[in-house]
Structures are given as structure tokens and as C-alpha cells.
Short mmCIF file of C-alpha atoms in Angstrom, two decimals:
data_model
loop_
_atom_site.label_atom_id
_atom_site.label_comp_id
_atom_site.label_asym_id
_atom_site.label_seq_id
_atom_site.Cartn_x
_atom_site.Cartn_y
_atom_site.Cartn_z
CA UNK A 1439 -13.33 -18.74 23.41
CA UNK A 1440 -9.79 -17.91 22.44
CA UNK A 1441 -8.67 -14.30 22.43
CA UNK A 1442 -5.68 -12.70 20.85
CA UNK A 1443 -4.29 -9.18 20.88
CA UNK A 1444 -2.22 -7.26 18.37
CA UNK A 1445 -0.81 -3.76 18.23
CA UNK A 1446 -1.24 -1.22 15.45
CA UNK A 1447 0.01 2.35 15.67
CA UNK A 1448 0.53 2.05 19.45
CA UNK A 1449 -3.07 0.94 19.93
CA UNK A 1450 -3.99 -2.49 21.26
CA UNK A 1451 -6.78 -4.48 19.65
CA UNK A 1452 -8.38 -7.63 21.02
CA UNK A 1453 -9.48 -10.32 18.58
CA UNK A 1454 -12.08 -12.70 20.00
CA UNK A 1455 -13.66 -15.65 18.22
CA UNK A 1456 -17.46 -15.48 18.43
CA UNK A 1457 -18.89 -18.30 16.31
CA UNK A 1458 -18.29 -20.41 13.20
CA UNK A 1459 -20.42 -20.61 10.09
CA UNK A 1460 -20.30 -22.16 6.63
CA UNK A 1461 -20.40 -19.87 3.64
CA UNK A 1462 -20.00 -19.96 -0.11
CA UNK A 1463 -17.57 -17.39 -1.56
CA UNK A 1464 -18.59 -15.36 -4.61
CA UNK A 1465 -15.98 -16.99 -6.83
CA UNK A 1466 -16.92 -20.34 -8.40
CA UNK A 1467 -13.51 -22.01 -7.99
CA UNK A 1468 -13.82 -22.06 -4.21
CA UNK A 1469 -15.63 -24.73 -2.23
CA UNK A 1470 -17.74 -24.07 0.83
CA UNK A 1471 -15.51 -22.96 3.68
CA UNK A 1472 -15.85 -22.89 7.41
CA UNK A 1473 -15.36 -19.33 8.62
CA UNK A 1474 -14.87 -17.93 12.08
CA UNK A 1475 -16.60 -14.65 12.91
CA UNK A 1476 -14.47 -12.44 15.13
CA UNK A 1477 -15.01 -9.26 17.04
CA UNK A 1478 -12.15 -6.78 16.92
CA UNK A 1479 -12.08 -4.26 19.74
CA UNK A 1480 -9.85 -1.26 20.31
CA UNK A 1481 -9.15 -1.71 24.02
CA UNK A 1482 -8.73 2.03 24.61
CA UNK A 1483 -11.77 3.21 22.66
CA UNK A 1484 -15.05 3.69 24.56
CA UNK A 1485 -16.96 3.84 21.30
CA UNK A 1486 -15.58 0.49 20.15
CA UNK A 1487 -16.61 -1.16 23.41
CA UNK A 1488 -20.27 -0.58 22.61
CA UNK A 1489 -20.04 -2.51 19.36
CA UNK A 1490 -16.88 -4.09 18.10
CA UNK A 1491 -16.19 -4.42 14.40
CA UNK A 1492 -16.79 -7.81 12.82
CA UNK A 1493 -14.72 -9.59 10.20
CA UNK A 1494 -14.72 -13.05 8.70
CA UNK A 1495 -11.86 -15.26 7.61
CA UNK A 1496 -11.48 -18.93 6.89
CA UNK A 1497 -10.45 -21.45 9.53
CA UNK A 1498 -8.26 -23.01 6.85
CA UNK A 1499 -6.19 -19.83 6.63
CA UNK A 1500 -6.54 -18.72 10.24
CA UNK A 1501 -2.90 -18.81 11.40
CA UNK A 1502 -1.39 -17.60 8.16
CA UNK A 1503 -3.99 -14.85 7.79
CA UNK A 1504 -3.13 -13.56 11.24
CA UNK A 1505 0.54 -13.44 10.23
CA UNK A 1506 -0.39 -11.50 7.08
CA UNK A 1507 -2.45 -8.94 8.99
CA UNK A 1508 0.14 -8.54 11.72
CA UNK A 1509 2.88 -7.96 9.15
CA UNK A 1510 0.60 -5.55 7.31
CA UNK A 1511 -0.06 -3.67 10.56
CA UNK A 1512 3.68 -3.50 11.15
CA UNK A 1513 4.28 -1.94 7.74
CA UNK A 1514 1.56 0.66 8.37
CA UNK A 1515 3.56 2.03 11.30
CA UNK A 1516 5.38 3.96 8.59
CA UNK A 1517 2.24 6.07 8.17
CA UNK A 1518 3.06 7.92 11.37
CA UNK A 1519 6.71 8.64 10.63
CA UNK A 1520 7.11 11.92 8.78
CA UNK A 1521 10.24 12.27 6.69
CA UNK A 1522 12.68 14.71 8.22
CA UNK A 1523 13.50 16.40 4.92
CA UNK A 1524 10.04 17.95 4.66
CA UNK A 1525 10.38 19.40 8.16
CA UNK A 1526 13.85 20.75 7.47
CA UNK A 1527 12.57 22.62 4.44
CA UNK A 1528 9.60 24.05 6.32
CA UNK A 1529 6.90 22.09 4.49
CA UNK A 1530 5.08 21.28 7.72
CA UNK A 1531 5.44 21.53 11.47
CA UNK A 1532 3.31 18.61 12.67
CA UNK A 1533 4.55 16.98 15.84
CA UNK A 1534 4.39 13.30 14.95
CA UNK A 1535 5.55 12.34 18.45
CA UNK A 1536 2.77 14.17 20.29
CA UNK A 1537 0.61 12.07 22.60
CA UNK A 1538 -2.30 10.42 20.76
CA UNK A 1539 -1.04 11.77 17.43
CA UNK A 1540 -3.20 10.49 14.62
CA UNK A 1541 -4.47 11.60 11.25
CA UNK A 1542 -6.52 10.35 8.33
CA UNK A 1543 -4.89 7.94 5.92
CA UNK A 1544 -3.81 9.49 2.65
CA UNK A 1545 -4.74 7.89 -0.64
CA UNK A 1546 -1.05 7.26 -1.28
CA UNK A 1547 -0.77 5.33 1.99
CA UNK A 1548 -3.90 3.37 1.17
CA UNK A 1549 -2.45 2.51 -2.23
CA UNK A 1550 0.78 1.24 -0.68
CA UNK A 1551 -1.25 -0.69 1.87
CA UNK A 1552 -3.24 -2.56 -0.77
CA UNK A 1553 -0.06 -3.46 -2.64
CA UNK A 1554 1.54 -4.62 0.60
CA UNK A 1555 -1.40 -6.92 1.30
CA UNK A 1556 -1.19 -8.46 -2.16
CA UNK A 1557 2.55 -9.02 -1.78
CA UNK A 1558 1.97 -10.72 1.57
CA UNK A 1559 -0.74 -12.91 0.07
CA UNK A 1560 1.64 -13.92 -2.71
CA UNK A 1561 4.34 -14.80 -0.16
CA UNK A 1562 2.06 -16.91 2.01
CA UNK A 1563 -0.35 -18.24 -0.65
CA UNK A 1564 1.74 -18.65 -3.81
CA UNK A 1565 -0.54 -21.39 -5.12
CA UNK A 1566 -3.75 -19.35 -4.82
CA UNK A 1567 -2.89 -17.29 -7.88
CA UNK A 1568 -0.35 -17.26 -10.67
CA UNK A 1569 2.55 -14.77 -10.61
CA UNK A 1570 0.84 -13.07 -13.54
CA UNK A 1571 -2.41 -12.61 -11.59
CA UNK A 1572 -0.60 -11.29 -8.50
CA UNK A 1573 1.38 -8.86 -10.66
CA UNK A 1574 -1.82 -7.74 -12.38
CA UNK A 1575 -3.50 -7.11 -9.02
CA UNK A 1576 -0.54 -5.12 -7.70
CA UNK A 1577 -0.44 -3.00 -10.84
CA UNK A 1578 -4.14 -2.20 -10.58
CA UNK A 1579 -3.81 -1.33 -6.90
CA UNK A 1580 -0.91 0.98 -7.71
CA UNK A 1581 -3.22 3.13 -9.85
CA UNK A 1582 -6.77 2.25 -8.75
CA UNK A 1583 -7.45 5.38 -6.67
CA UNK A 1584 -5.80 7.97 -8.89
CA UNK A 1585 -9.34 8.98 -9.81
CA UNK A 1586 -9.83 10.24 -6.28
CA UNK A 1587 -7.45 13.10 -7.05
CA UNK A 1588 -10.43 14.64 -8.87
CA UNK A 1589 -13.47 13.08 -7.21
CA UNK A 1590 -12.13 12.91 -3.67
CA UNK A 1591 -12.53 9.96 -1.32
CA UNK A 1592 -16.08 8.72 -1.71
CA UNK A 1593 -16.65 5.57 0.35
CA UNK A 1594 -19.92 3.79 -0.30
CA UNK A 1595 -22.32 4.78 2.47
CA UNK A 1596 -25.36 3.57 0.58
CA UNK A 1597 -26.39 6.99 -0.72
CA UNK A 1598 -23.74 7.84 -3.29
CA UNK A 1599 -24.34 7.74 -7.05
CA UNK A 1600 -22.04 4.84 -7.82
CA UNK A 1601 -22.28 5.11 -11.61
CA UNK A 1602 -21.48 8.84 -11.61
CA UNK A 1603 -18.56 8.44 -9.22
CA UNK A 1604 -17.14 5.48 -11.13
CA UNK A 1605 -17.32 7.49 -14.36
CA UNK A 1606 -15.61 10.51 -12.76
CA UNK A 1607 -12.86 8.32 -11.31
CA UNK A 1608 -12.47 6.43 -14.60
CA UNK A 1609 -12.10 9.71 -16.51
CA UNK A 1610 -9.55 11.06 -14.03
CA UNK A 1611 -7.63 7.78 -13.97
CA UNK A 1612 -7.54 7.78 -17.77
CA UNK A 1613 -5.98 11.25 -17.73
CA UNK A 1614 -3.46 10.39 -15.02
CA UNK A 1615 -2.13 7.30 -16.79
CA UNK A 1616 -2.17 8.83 -20.27
CA UNK A 1617 1.63 8.69 -20.51
CA UNK A 1618 1.84 4.94 -19.93
CA UNK A 1619 2.32 2.57 -22.86
CA UNK A 1620 -0.98 2.10 -24.68
CA UNK A 1621 -1.32 -1.61 -23.91
CA UNK A 1622 -0.57 -1.06 -20.22
CA UNK A 1623 -3.05 1.80 -20.01
CA UNK A 1624 -5.73 -0.29 -21.73
CA UNK A 1625 -5.14 -3.21 -19.34
CA UNK A 1626 -5.35 -0.98 -16.25
CA UNK A 1627 -8.58 0.66 -17.40
CA UNK A 1628 -10.06 -2.74 -18.19
CA UNK A 1629 -9.13 -4.05 -14.74
CA UNK A 1630 -10.50 -0.88 -13.16
CA UNK A 1631 -13.84 -1.59 -14.83
CA UNK A 1632 -13.80 -5.16 -13.58
CA UNK A 1633 -12.83 -3.97 -10.09
CA UNK A 1634 -15.73 -1.51 -9.94
CA UNK A 1635 -18.21 -3.60 -11.87
CA UNK A 1636 -18.83 -0.54 -14.04
CA UNK A 1637 -20.65 -0.79 -17.38
CA UNK A 1638 -17.92 0.53 -19.74
#
């Protein structure tokens, strides 16, 4: 089986093809696709060696998808570069060049990351969506986690109250975008509902 490695934040990951299966995507416009299941292993992580993460992507898009993810990984290197101005003004004293330096992703970085992925998809797959749809997706991603400024980061671990969290995030998002033009605000809130599958 073919193997491939890529680097992200000075860590090396091995991508290994495990098997192929046929699946039907959740969107009706797509036909059945052949998908490769891969294991992704952090070569320096003992924990990862016991059970590598699994992801799926289509054979049809295999090469281009790899280029998208590699470019995305390259852009995320910016996460670990702290702007000098903040240090000069005494806002923090973190040593970003210390060995094994790492930290949790901020919501702002996550937001930029989602927009970066959509831009890369538009570059490589311009026919998969109209410019209007891509622009709509990027706009939603720009604001989609503003609700976490009140509710905090609440990933779905199977035990959270999804309806309550969605409502709290919706309310906070509504407040945070209150200064936008009315039609823009309405469109973002509508897309947020669609994104979350919430019952508003």
C-alpha cells in the first residue's frame, strides 16, 4: 500500500491507504463515489501509534485534495508565529521558539482556517460550486463561531445539549453581528441555522 508523509507545525505525519469502499454522500447531486480510507499517524506521538486517526476522501479528488490539505497545513504554520509588536509592548512573554512549543488553536485561527480551506476548494474545484455559493460559505465561516465568545468551545462529545448550545451561540452571534446591514445579518443567521440544523 502506498504511503505518503507531510509536515505540519514541524511534526511529520504518515498517510497510509488502508482500503477502498463505495459510499453515497449526504447531498443528492452527488453520485456514488469510490473512497479510500486512510490512517494518519503522527510519527513522533506514542499515543497516535496505538490507533491512528481515520479520514475518507474520494479517489476522484485524491491528488488535488492532497494539494489542498498540504497548502492548508502550510498556511497554519502562521499559528505558531507570534507578532513581534505584542511582545514589544509587553502583552505576553511566550517563547514561540522553545522546543516542542505548542498551544491550543484559538477560535480566530480556526475561523481563518475554515475560510482558507474554502478558498483552496474554490481554486481547485471552481466547477463544484458557483462563485456566489463559495462567497456565501466564506462569509458564514467568517462569523460562524462568534457565538463561542459567550458559550465557549463546545465540541460535540455525544453528551452536550445541542439545542441549548445552538441557541446560546445563535443569540451571541446575533448580538455580535448587530451592526452589519440588516440583509447581511439576516442571511448569516439563516445560514447559521442551516449549518447547525437548528429549529429556528
